[in-house]
mmCIF file of C-alpha atoms and ligand atoms in Angstrom:
data_model
loop_
_atom_site.group_PDB
_atom_site.id
_atom_site.type_symbol
_atom_site.label_atom_id
_atom_site.label_comp_id
_atom_site.label_asym_id
_atom_site.label_seq_id
_atom_site.Cartn_x
_atom_site.Cartn_y
_atom_site.Cartn_z
ATOM 1 C CA MET X 1 51.288 8.837 18.236
ATOM 2 C CA SER X 2 52.174 12.507 17.879
ATOM 3 C CA VAL X 3 49.645 15.163 18.829
ATOM 4 C CA ASP X 4 49.345 16.243 15.207
ATOM 5 C CA ALA X 5 48.743 12.696 14.029
ATOM 6 C CA LEU X 6 46.095 12.257 16.755
ATOM 7 C CA ILE X 7 44.267 15.476 15.760
ATOM 8 C CA GLU X 8 44.506 14.446 12.115
ATOM 9 C CA ALA X 9 43.039 10.984 12.867
ATOM 10 C CA ALA X 10 40.209 12.551 14.919
ATOM 11 C CA ALA X 11 39.306 14.901 12.075
ATOM 12 C CA SER X 12 39.336 12.114 9.533
ATOM 13 C CA ALA X 13 37.171 9.832 11.732
ATOM 14 C CA ARG X 14 34.820 12.777 12.299
ATOM 15 C CA ASP X 15 34.510 13.578 8.584
ATOM 16 C CA GLU X 16 33.958 9.948 7.612
ATOM 17 C CA ALA X 17 31.285 9.516 10.307
ATOM 18 C CA THR X 18 29.355 12.733 9.557
ATOM 19 C CA ALA X 19 29.315 11.919 5.822
ATOM 20 C CA ALA X 20 28.110 8.375 6.549
ATOM 21 C CA ALA X 21 25.456 9.707 8.977
ATOM 22 C CA SER X 22 23.944 12.124 6.464
ATOM 23 C CA ALA X 23 23.810 9.329 3.854
ATOM 24 C CA ALA X 24 22.339 6.733 6.243
ATOM 25 C CA THR X 25 18.889 5.351 5.349
ATOM 26 C CA SER X 26 18.069 3.465 8.571
ATOM 27 C CA LEU X 27 18.387 3.649 12.339
ATOM 28 C CA GLU X 28 20.497 0.470 12.209
ATOM 29 C CA GLU X 29 23.083 2.238 10.013
ATOM 30 C CA LEU X 30 23.249 5.155 12.465
ATOM 31 C CA ARG X 31 23.786 2.759 15.399
ATOM 32 C CA ALA X 32 26.631 1.111 13.417
ATOM 33 C CA ILE X 33 28.281 4.496 12.800
ATOM 34 C CA GLU X 34 28.061 5.236 16.539
ATOM 35 C CA ALA X 35 29.637 1.892 17.324
ATOM 36 C CA ARG X 36 32.607 2.373 15.051
ATOM 37 C CA THR X 37 33.177 6.080 15.846
ATOM 38 C CA THR X 38 31.988 7.579 19.124
ATOM 39 C CA ALA X 39 31.646 4.425 21.236
ATOM 40 C CA LYS X 40 34.424 3.383 23.662
ATOM 41 C CA LYS X 41 35.845 0.917 21.174
ATOM 42 C CA GLY X 42 35.118 3.150 18.160
ATOM 43 C CA ALA X 43 37.779 5.239 16.371
ATOM 44 C CA LEU X 44 37.326 8.360 18.529
ATOM 45 C CA GLY X 45 36.997 6.320 21.724
ATOM 46 C CA VAL X 46 40.270 4.543 21.062
ATOM 47 C CA LEU X 47 42.005 7.879 20.299
ATOM 48 C CA LYS X 48 40.678 9.265 23.594
ATOM 49 C CA ALA X 49 42.170 6.326 25.438
ATOM 50 C CA GLY X 50 45.504 7.214 23.779
ATOM 51 C CA LEU X 51 45.500 10.788 25.183
ATOM 52 C CA GLY X 52 47.260 9.622 28.326
ATOM 53 C CA LYS X 53 50.308 8.675 26.327
ATOM 54 C CA LEU X 54 50.941 12.318 25.313
ATOM 55 C CA GLU X 55 53.664 13.850 27.495
ATOM 56 C CA ALA X 56 52.995 17.629 27.328
ATOM 57 C CA ALA X 57 49.985 18.998 29.204
ATOM 58 C CA ASP X 58 49.362 21.450 26.383
ATOM 59 C CA ASP X 59 49.280 18.615 23.865
ATOM 60 C CA LYS X 60 46.749 16.733 26.045
ATOM 61 C CA ARG X 61 44.515 19.783 26.242
ATOM 62 C CA VAL X 62 44.670 20.607 22.510
ATOM 63 C CA ALA X 63 44.130 16.971 21.441
ATOM 64 C CA GLY X 64 41.364 16.501 24.076
ATOM 65 C CA GLN X 65 39.543 19.541 22.758
ATOM 66 C CA ALA X 66 39.842 18.255 19.183
ATOM 67 C CA LEU X 67 38.471 14.852 20.209
ATOM 68 C CA ASN X 68 35.549 16.370 22.159
ATOM 69 C CA GLU X 69 34.726 18.578 19.197
ATOM 70 C CA ALA X 70 34.823 15.565 16.842
ATOM 71 C CA VAL X 71 32.542 13.473 19.121
ATOM 72 C CA ALA X 72 30.080 16.392 19.462
ATOM 73 C CA THR X 73 29.973 16.931 15.691
ATOM 74 C CA VAL X 74 29.415 13.247 14.940
ATOM 75 C CA THR X 75 26.768 12.916 17.695
ATOM 76 C CA ALA X 76 24.927 15.961 16.349
ATOM 77 C CA ALA X 77 25.054 14.623 12.770
ATOM 78 C CA ILE X 78 23.679 11.254 13.878
ATOM 79 C CA GLY X 79 20.904 12.937 15.909
ATOM 80 C CA ALA X 80 19.931 15.191 12.992
ATOM 81 C CA ARG X 81 19.731 12.261 10.567
ATOM 82 C CA GLU X 82 17.754 10.238 13.097
ATOM 83 C CA ARG X 83 15.079 12.952 13.288
ATOM 84 C CA GLU X 84 14.947 13.146 9.482
ATOM 85 C CA LEU X 85 14.423 9.393 9.174
ATOM 86 C CA ALA X 86 11.708 9.363 11.869
ATOM 87 C CA GLY X 87 9.888 12.186 10.086
ATOM 88 C CA ALA X 88 10.003 10.348 6.755
ATOM 89 C CA ALA X 89 8.715 7.135 8.362
ATOM 90 C CA ARG X 90 5.766 9.057 9.839
ATOM 91 C CA GLU X 91 4.987 10.606 6.436
ATOM 92 C CA LEU X 92 4.905 7.123 4.908
ATOM 93 C CA GLN X 93 2.603 5.810 7.639
ATOM 94 C CA LEU X 94 0.217 8.758 7.282
ATOM 95 C CA ALA X 95 0.069 8.305 3.519
ATOM 96 C CA ALA X 96 -0.674 4.599 3.925
ATOM 97 C CA GLU X 97 -3.454 5.171 6.483
ATOM 98 C CA ARG X 98 -5.065 8.110 4.711
ATOM 99 C CA ILE X 99 -8.863 7.880 4.264
ATOM 100 C CA ASP X 100 -10.589 10.171 1.801
ATOM 101 C CA LEU X 101 -13.748 11.199 3.632
ATOM 102 C CA THR X 102 -14.993 13.198 0.655
ATOM 103 C CA GLU X 103 -15.230 9.940 -1.301
ATOM 104 C CA ILE X 104 -17.683 8.530 1.292
ATOM 105 C CA ALA X 105 -19.714 11.762 1.490
ATOM 106 C CA ALA X 106 -20.100 11.761 -2.291
ATOM 107 C CA ARG X 107 -21.828 8.335 -2.357
ATOM 108 C CA PRO X 108 -24.194 8.133 0.622
ATOM 109 C CA ARG X 109 -25.684 4.633 0.998
ATOM 110 C CA ARG X 110 -28.833 5.129 3.034
ATOM 111 C CA GLY X 111 -31.065 2.151 3.646
ATOM 112 C CA HIS X 112 -34.849 2.119 3.816
ATOM 113 C CA THR X 113 -37.632 0.117 5.406
ATOM 114 C CA HIS X 114 -39.102 -3.052 3.871
ATOM 115 C CA ILE X 115 -42.171 -2.494 1.668
ATOM 116 C CA VAL X 116 -44.395 -4.238 4.227
ATOM 117 C CA THR X 117 -43.142 -1.822 6.893
ATOM 118 C CA GLN X 118 -43.740 1.093 4.499
ATOM 119 C CA ALA X 119 -47.342 -0.043 3.910
ATOM 120 C CA TRP X 120 -47.853 -0.683 7.650
ATOM 121 C CA GLU X 121 -46.652 2.820 8.563
ATOM 122 C CA ARG X 122 -48.720 4.515 5.835
ATOM 123 C CA LEU X 123 -51.822 2.639 6.976
ATOM 124 C CA GLU X 124 -51.217 3.793 10.552
ATOM 125 C CA ASP X 125 -50.758 7.376 9.330
ATOM 126 C CA VAL X 126 -54.030 7.325 7.382
ATOM 127 C CA PHE X 127 -56.023 5.841 10.273
ATOM 128 C CA VAL X 128 -54.473 8.249 12.778
ATOM 129 C CA GLY X 129 -55.550 11.000 10.353
ATOM 130 C CA LEU X 130 -59.122 9.623 10.562
ATOM 131 C CA GLY X 131 -59.016 9.836 14.389
ATOM 132 C CA PHE X 132 -57.984 6.279 15.290
ATOM 133 C CA GLN X 133 -55.414 5.254 17.905
ATOM 134 C CA VAL X 134 -52.927 2.401 17.353
ATOM 135 C CA ALA X 135 -52.653 -0.641 19.668
ATOM 136 C CA GLU X 136 -50.407 -3.720 19.585
ATOM 137 C CA GLY X 137 -50.404 -6.991 21.514
ATOM 138 C CA PRO X 138 -48.682 -10.381 21.961
ATOM 139 C CA GLU X 139 -48.037 -12.782 19.067
ATOM 140 C CA VAL X 140 -48.361 -15.871 21.302
ATOM 141 C CA GLU X 141 -51.939 -16.015 22.515
ATOM 142 C CA SER X 142 -54.344 -18.129 24.492
ATOM 143 C CA ASP X 143 -57.281 -20.004 23.024
ATOM 144 C CA TRP X 144 -59.574 -17.553 24.834
ATOM 145 C CA TYR X 145 -58.288 -14.375 23.128
ATOM 146 C CA ASN X 146 -57.836 -15.902 19.665
ATOM 147 C CA PHE X 147 -61.112 -17.899 19.487
ATOM 148 C CA GLU X 148 -63.368 -18.161 22.524
ATOM 149 C CA ALA X 149 -63.916 -14.427 23.095
ATOM 150 C CA LEU X 150 -64.483 -13.981 19.352
ATOM 151 C CA ASN X 151 -67.661 -16.094 19.417
ATOM 152 C CA MET X 152 -65.853 -19.299 18.462
ATOM 153 C CA PRO X 153 -66.401 -21.808 21.290
ATOM 154 C CA GLU X 154 -64.488 -25.083 21.250
ATOM 155 C CA SER X 155 -67.055 -26.861 19.079
ATOM 156 C CA HIS X 156 -67.335 -24.040 16.518
ATOM 157 C CA PRO X 157 -66.729 -25.298 12.965
ATOM 158 C CA ALA X 158 -65.043 -21.989 11.946
ATOM 159 C CA ARG X 159 -62.114 -22.796 14.237
ATOM 160 C CA GLY X 160 -60.875 -25.196 11.594
ATOM 161 C CA ASP X 161 -60.733 -22.366 9.023
ATOM 162 C CA TRP X 162 -57.765 -20.714 10.688
ATOM 163 C CA ASP X 163 -55.034 -23.367 10.181
ATOM 164 C CA THR X 164 -53.760 -22.643 13.659
ATOM 165 C CA LEU X 165 -50.158 -23.213 14.751
ATOM 166 C CA PHE X 166 -50.119 -24.366 18.374
ATOM 167 C CA VAL X 167 -47.289 -23.841 20.851
ATOM 168 C CA GLU X 168 -46.203 -26.745 23.083
ATOM 169 C CA HIS X 169 -46.891 -25.013 26.390
ATOM 170 C CA GLY X 170 -49.415 -25.818 29.101
ATOM 171 C CA GLU X 171 -52.456 -27.942 28.241
ATOM 172 C CA PRO X 172 -52.255 -29.162 24.612
ATOM 173 C CA GLY X 173 -54.195 -26.838 22.262
ATOM 174 C CA THR X 174 -54.441 -23.900 24.684
ATOM 175 C CA VAL X 175 -51.461 -21.766 23.613
ATOM 176 C CA LEU X 176 -51.067 -20.718 19.978
ATOM 177 C CA LEU X 177 -49.605 -18.229 17.520
ATOM 178 C CA ARG X 178 -52.371 -15.702 16.887
ATOM 179 C CA THR X 179 -54.125 -16.287 13.572
ATOM 180 C CA HIS X 180 -55.373 -12.670 13.401
ATOM 181 C CA THR X 181 -54.900 -9.435 15.356
ATOM 182 C CA SER X 182 -58.448 -9.590 16.792
ATOM 183 C CA PRO X 183 -57.088 -10.758 20.205
ATOM 184 C CA VAL X 184 -55.607 -7.266 20.609
ATOM 185 C CA GLN X 185 -59.101 -5.826 20.190
ATOM 186 C CA ILE X 186 -60.425 -8.138 22.901
ATOM 187 C CA ARG X 187 -57.584 -7.022 25.197
ATOM 188 C CA VAL X 188 -58.337 -3.341 24.502
ATOM 189 C CA MET X 189 -62.083 -3.803 25.240
ATOM 190 C CA GLU X 190 -61.192 -5.601 28.504
ATOM 191 C CA GLN X 191 -58.834 -2.830 29.574
ATOM 192 C CA GLN X 192 -60.623 0.383 28.697
ATOM 193 C CA PRO X 193 -64.228 1.513 28.548
ATOM 194 C CA PRO X 194 -65.732 2.736 25.238
ATOM 195 C CA PRO X 195 -65.647 4.889 23.197
ATOM 196 C CA ILE X 196 -62.963 2.966 21.286
ATOM 197 C CA TYR X 197 -61.615 4.043 17.882
ATOM 198 C CA MET X 198 -58.537 1.911 17.279
ATOM 199 C CA VAL X 199 -56.494 0.027 14.686
ATOM 200 C CA MET X 200 -54.326 -2.992 15.475
ATOM 201 C CA PRO X 201 -51.536 -3.799 13.027
ATOM 202 C CA GLY X 202 -49.404 -6.877 13.570
ATOM 203 C CA ARG X 203 -47.759 -10.131 12.539
ATOM 204 C CA VAL X 204 -50.021 -13.187 12.361
ATOM 205 C CA PHE X 205 -49.453 -16.908 11.711
ATOM 206 C CA ARG X 206 -51.244 -19.711 9.867
ATOM 207 C CA ARG X 207 -50.276 -23.263 8.956
ATOM 208 C CA ASP X 208 -50.116 -22.572 5.214
ATOM 209 C CA THR X 209 -47.730 -23.790 2.516
ATOM 210 C CA PRO X 210 -46.086 -20.711 0.989
ATOM 211 C CA ASP X 211 -47.213 -19.858 -2.543
ATOM 212 C CA ALA X 212 -47.559 -16.705 -4.671
ATOM 213 C CA THR X 213 -50.457 -15.380 -2.551
ATOM 214 C CA HIS X 214 -50.006 -17.085 0.868
ATOM 215 C CA MET X 215 -47.322 -17.029 3.539
ATOM 216 C CA PRO X 216 -47.449 -18.788 6.939
ATOM 217 C CA VAL X 217 -46.289 -15.525 8.537
ATOM 218 C CA PHE X 218 -48.030 -12.390 7.320
ATOM 219 C CA HIS X 219 -49.302 -9.013 8.484
ATOM 220 C CA GLN X 220 -52.743 -7.682 9.178
ATOM 221 C CA ILE X 221 -54.370 -4.498 10.291
ATOM 222 C CA GLU X 222 -57.741 -4.626 11.987
ATOM 223 C CA GLY X 223 -59.904 -1.744 13.128
ATOM 224 C CA LEU X 224 -62.442 -1.558 15.931
ATOM 225 C CA VAL X 225 -65.000 1.107 16.783
ATOM 226 C CA VAL X 226 -67.189 0.798 19.873
ATOM 227 C CA ASP X 227 -69.516 3.620 20.863
ATOM 228 C CA ARG X 228 -73.209 4.366 21.377
ATOM 229 C CA GLY X 229 -75.431 4.277 18.309
ATOM 230 C CA ILE X 230 -72.846 3.012 15.812
ATOM 231 C CA THR X 231 -74.521 1.634 12.646
ATOM 232 C CA MET X 232 -73.533 -0.099 9.433
ATOM 233 C CA ALA X 233 -73.651 3.343 7.761
ATOM 234 C CA ASP X 234 -70.717 4.392 9.989
ATOM 235 C CA LEU X 235 -68.849 1.263 8.867
ATOM 236 C CA ALA X 236 -69.479 1.929 5.161
ATOM 237 C CA GLY X 237 -68.569 5.620 5.544
ATOM 238 C CA THR X 238 -65.335 4.788 7.371
ATOM 239 C CA ILE X 239 -64.321 2.246 4.716
ATOM 240 C CA GLU X 240 -65.073 4.815 2.001
ATOM 241 C CA ALA X 241 -63.108 7.594 3.801
ATOM 242 C CA PHE X 242 -60.170 5.232 4.295
ATOM 243 C CA THR X 243 -60.228 4.137 0.624
ATOM 244 C CA LYS X 244 -60.032 7.726 -0.629
ATOM 245 C CA ALA X 245 -57.400 8.790 1.938
ATOM 246 C CA PHE X 246 -55.148 5.782 1.271
ATOM 247 C CA PHE X 247 -55.550 5.103 -2.454
ATOM 248 C CA GLY X 248 -56.696 8.512 -3.727
ATOM 249 C CA SER X 249 -59.928 10.434 -4.288
ATOM 250 C CA ASP X 250 -60.546 8.635 -7.610
ATOM 251 C CA PHE X 251 -61.074 5.296 -5.776
ATOM 252 C CA THR X 252 -64.380 4.129 -4.289
ATOM 253 C CA SER X 253 -65.439 1.149 -2.158
ATOM 254 C CA ARG X 254 -68.330 -1.330 -1.839
ATOM 255 C CA LEU X 255 -69.509 -3.944 0.665
ATOM 256 C CA ARG X 256 -70.713 -7.447 -0.261
ATOM 257 C CA PRO X 257 -72.516 -9.830 2.143
ATOM 258 C CA SER X 258 -70.224 -12.375 3.828
ATOM 259 C CA TYR X 259 -69.796 -14.363 7.043
ATOM 260 C CA PHE X 260 -67.463 -14.075 10.040
ATOM 261 C CA PRO X 261 -68.218 -15.655 13.440
ATOM 262 C CA PHE X 262 -67.355 -12.405 15.266
ATOM 263 C CA THR X 263 -69.499 -9.969 13.239
ATOM 264 C CA GLU X 264 -73.206 -9.881 12.379
ATOM 265 C CA PRO X 265 -73.984 -8.790 9.735
ATOM 266 C CA SER X 266 -70.650 -9.408 7.996
ATOM 267 C CA ALA X 267 -69.323 -8.136 4.680
ATOM 268 C CA GLU X 268 -66.370 -8.256 2.319
ATOM 269 C CA PHE X 269 -65.156 -4.903 1.078
ATOM 270 C CA ASP X 270 -63.766 -4.193 -2.369
ATOM 271 C CA ILE X 271 -62.182 -1.079 -3.817
ATOM 272 C CA ARG X 272 -62.777 0.218 -7.334
ATOM 273 C CA THR X 273 -59.668 1.483 -9.144
ATOM 274 C CA PRO X 274 -59.882 4.505 -11.527
ATOM 275 C CA THR X 275 -59.845 2.038 -14.460
ATOM 276 C CA GLY X 276 -63.037 0.425 -13.137
ATOM 277 C CA ALA X 277 -61.515 -2.818 -11.848
ATOM 278 C CA TRP X 278 -62.719 -4.168 -8.466
ATOM 279 C CA LEU X 279 -60.131 -5.473 -5.999
ATOM 280 C CA GLU X 280 -60.990 -7.518 -2.902
ATOM 281 C CA LEU X 281 -59.372 -5.894 0.113
ATOM 282 C CA GLY X 282 -60.719 -7.394 3.342
ATOM 283 C CA GLY X 283 -63.633 -8.179 5.600
ATOM 284 C CA CYS X 284 -65.745 -6.245 8.068
ATOM 285 C CA GLY X 285 -69.008 -6.210 9.973
ATOM 286 C CA MET X 286 -70.935 -5.121 13.056
ATOM 287 C CA VAL X 287 -69.405 -6.543 16.270
ATOM 288 C CA HIS X 288 -71.356 -9.670 17.305
ATOM 289 C CA PRO X 289 -73.315 -9.312 20.612
ATOM 290 C CA ASN X 290 -71.512 -12.408 21.957
ATOM 291 C CA VAL X 291 -68.148 -10.651 21.534
ATOM 292 C CA PHE X 292 -69.426 -7.717 23.630
ATOM 293 C CA ARG X 293 -70.720 -10.158 26.257
ATOM 294 C CA ALA X 294 -67.339 -11.939 26.385
ATOM 295 C CA VAL X 295 -65.600 -8.707 27.445
ATOM 296 C CA GLY X 296 -68.379 -7.627 29.801
ATOM 297 C CA LEU X 297 -69.935 -4.914 27.619
ATOM 298 C CA ASP X 298 -73.727 -4.678 27.347
ATOM 299 C CA PRO X 299 -74.707 -5.173 23.663
ATOM 300 C CA GLU X 300 -77.920 -3.203 24.332
ATOM 301 C CA GLU X 301 -75.869 -0.160 25.343
ATOM 302 C CA TRP X 302 -72.903 -0.399 22.997
ATOM 303 C CA SER X 303 -72.576 -1.121 19.311
ATOM 304 C CA GLY X 304 -69.632 -1.114 16.980
ATOM 305 C CA PHE X 305 -67.987 -2.289 13.826
ATOM 306 C CA ALA X 306 -64.723 -4.016 12.966
ATOM 307 C CA PHE X 307 -62.734 -4.605 9.811
ATOM 308 C CA GLY X 308 -59.526 -6.317 8.803
ATOM 309 C CA PHE X 309 -57.235 -6.737 5.831
ATOM 310 C CA GLY X 310 -53.826 -7.999 4.861
ATOM 311 C CA ILE X 311 -50.869 -5.582 4.713
ATOM 312 C CA ASP X 312 -48.579 -7.852 2.641
ATOM 313 C CA ARG X 313 -51.058 -8.056 -0.228
ATOM 314 C CA MET X 314 -51.427 -4.280 -0.282
ATOM 315 C CA ALA X 315 -47.637 -3.893 -0.541
ATOM 316 C CA LYS X 316 -47.567 -6.613 -3.223
ATOM 317 C CA GLU X 317 -50.237 -4.859 -5.316
ATOM 318 C CA ARG X 318 -48.792 -1.378 -4.817
ATOM 319 C CA HIS X 319 -45.327 -2.393 -6.051
ATOM 320 C CA GLY X 320 -46.428 -4.909 -8.686
ATOM 321 C CA VAL X 321 -44.670 -7.840 -7.002
ATOM 322 C CA GLY X 322 -45.729 -11.065 -8.713
ATOM 323 C CA ASP X 323 -45.075 -13.492 -5.866
ATOM 324 C CA LEU X 324 -45.430 -12.879 -2.106
ATOM 325 C CA ARG X 325 -42.464 -15.176 -1.411
ATOM 326 C CA GLU X 326 -40.150 -12.734 -3.226
ATOM 327 C CA MET X 327 -40.820 -10.221 -0.457
ATOM 328 C CA PHE X 328 -39.397 -12.419 2.294
ATOM 329 C CA THR X 329 -36.218 -13.955 0.889
ATOM 330 C CA GLY X 330 -34.133 -11.153 2.418
ATOM 331 C CA ASP X 331 -32.374 -10.676 -0.924
ATOM 332 C CA ILE X 332 -30.996 -7.139 -0.893
ATOM 333 C CA ARG X 333 -31.301 -6.911 -4.700
ATOM 334 C CA PHE X 334 -35.070 -7.265 -4.296
ATOM 335 C CA SER X 335 -35.456 -4.934 -1.301
ATOM 336 C CA GLU X 336 -33.341 -2.129 -2.745
ATOM 337 C CA GLN X 337 -35.754 -1.562 -5.624
ATOM 338 C CA PHE X 338 -38.326 0.108 -3.399
ATOM 339 C CA SER X 339 -36.748 3.182 -1.800
HETATM 340 C C1 LIG Y 1 -60.272 -10.215 7.008
HETATM 341 C C2 LIG Y 1 -61.444 -9.929 7.859
HETATM 342 C C3 LIG Y 1 -62.137 -9.080 9.940
HETATM 343 C C4 LIG Y 1 -62.803 -8.483 12.139
HETATM 344 C C5 LIG Y 1 -61.816 -8.810 11.238
HETATM 345 C C6 LIG Y 1 -63.228 -8.240 14.540
HETATM 346 C C7 LIG Y 1 -62.638 -8.103 15.772
HETATM 347 C C8 LIG Y 1 -63.433 -8.072 16.894
HETATM 348 C C9 LIG Y 1 -64.772 -8.149 16.781
HETATM 349 C C10 LIG Y 1 -65.306 -8.268 15.542
HETATM 350 CL CL1 LIG Y 1 -62.703 -7.922 18.417
HETATM 351 N N1 LIG Y 1 -64.543 -8.319 14.451
HETATM 352 N N2 LIG Y 1 -62.443 -8.255 13.449
HETATM 353 C C11 LIG Y 1 -64.119 -8.409 11.711
HETATM 354 C C12 LIG Y 1 -64.404 -8.682 10.402
HETATM 355 C C13 LIG Y 1 -63.417 -9.006 9.498
HETATM 356 O O1 LIG Y 1 -61.093 -9.401 9.093
HETATM 357 O O2 LIG Y 1 -60.431 -10.578 5.880
HETATM 358 N N3 LIG Y 1 -59.063 -10.037 7.524
HETATM 359 C C14 LIG Y 1 -57.888 -10.275 6.801
#
């Protein structure tokens, strides 16, 4: 091959390869152009191998320069196109993975507590405002804390009123799910000397078939005051102050005679709504001397009152829920109505 023909072939291979490189749409195409042009067995590689056949040193130099220039041009064109393709691929990936954060900020989905929790926390707030402290205790209890210390010895007929759920642990009938939060009050009286001004909210358990007004698992708040010279007038005044603070100043309260084994005298308390209707809320009374004796307090020195009512029913009434069971299905469409 003459030197001119060789230079001509190099230029033509170069032009074909640079045009193909700038039109390429994939890395595979670029690798194929390399293979057929700049590689050892490609067009320019083969021409380079033919350099040795040229006789004149000048011809070798001129043709060698032309070949080197052609390889450099093609290599640069392939490199440039490769960077373009990589950039485009990255653009595509970014577009595909794009998240519009403003869309999320525009529709905040904030949850809220269950209506029983809302009532529980409001009750705590009101009692703390009246000067009470809050105490909690275990849900699995012994016979002593749930019954015995509350003036209900083993033979006491009132024990049957509590539909107790027993736990298979230890001696049969000695370990149970607490049927009220009163055991917490016993624990508090055992652990700290009076004066005591405390409320005990918590989950309690009874062997009941669920219906519109009963659940086997429900929530209660009980209050206990122990001090010197506490009378039934303090109980009535506290119930009245609570009623106005919790329901509003246009509500009032009343006590009606009742019976509980752990209080004497005992009463039910009702609240009167602004429309004049009376609603039963809970029970209360003066702490029975036997309860003081059970925790080692002298009933001649100390006196006190206690009260208790159901939290679930308060939430049910407040939100006009027709059936207690609705509150515990866990159905988000129910819960979300009460933010
Ligand atoms: C109700 C009535 C009541 C008590 C709870 C109590 C606790 C101790 C001593 C005396 Cl340690 N009494 N608690 C007293 C009267 C009534 O609850 O209807 N609860 C839902």
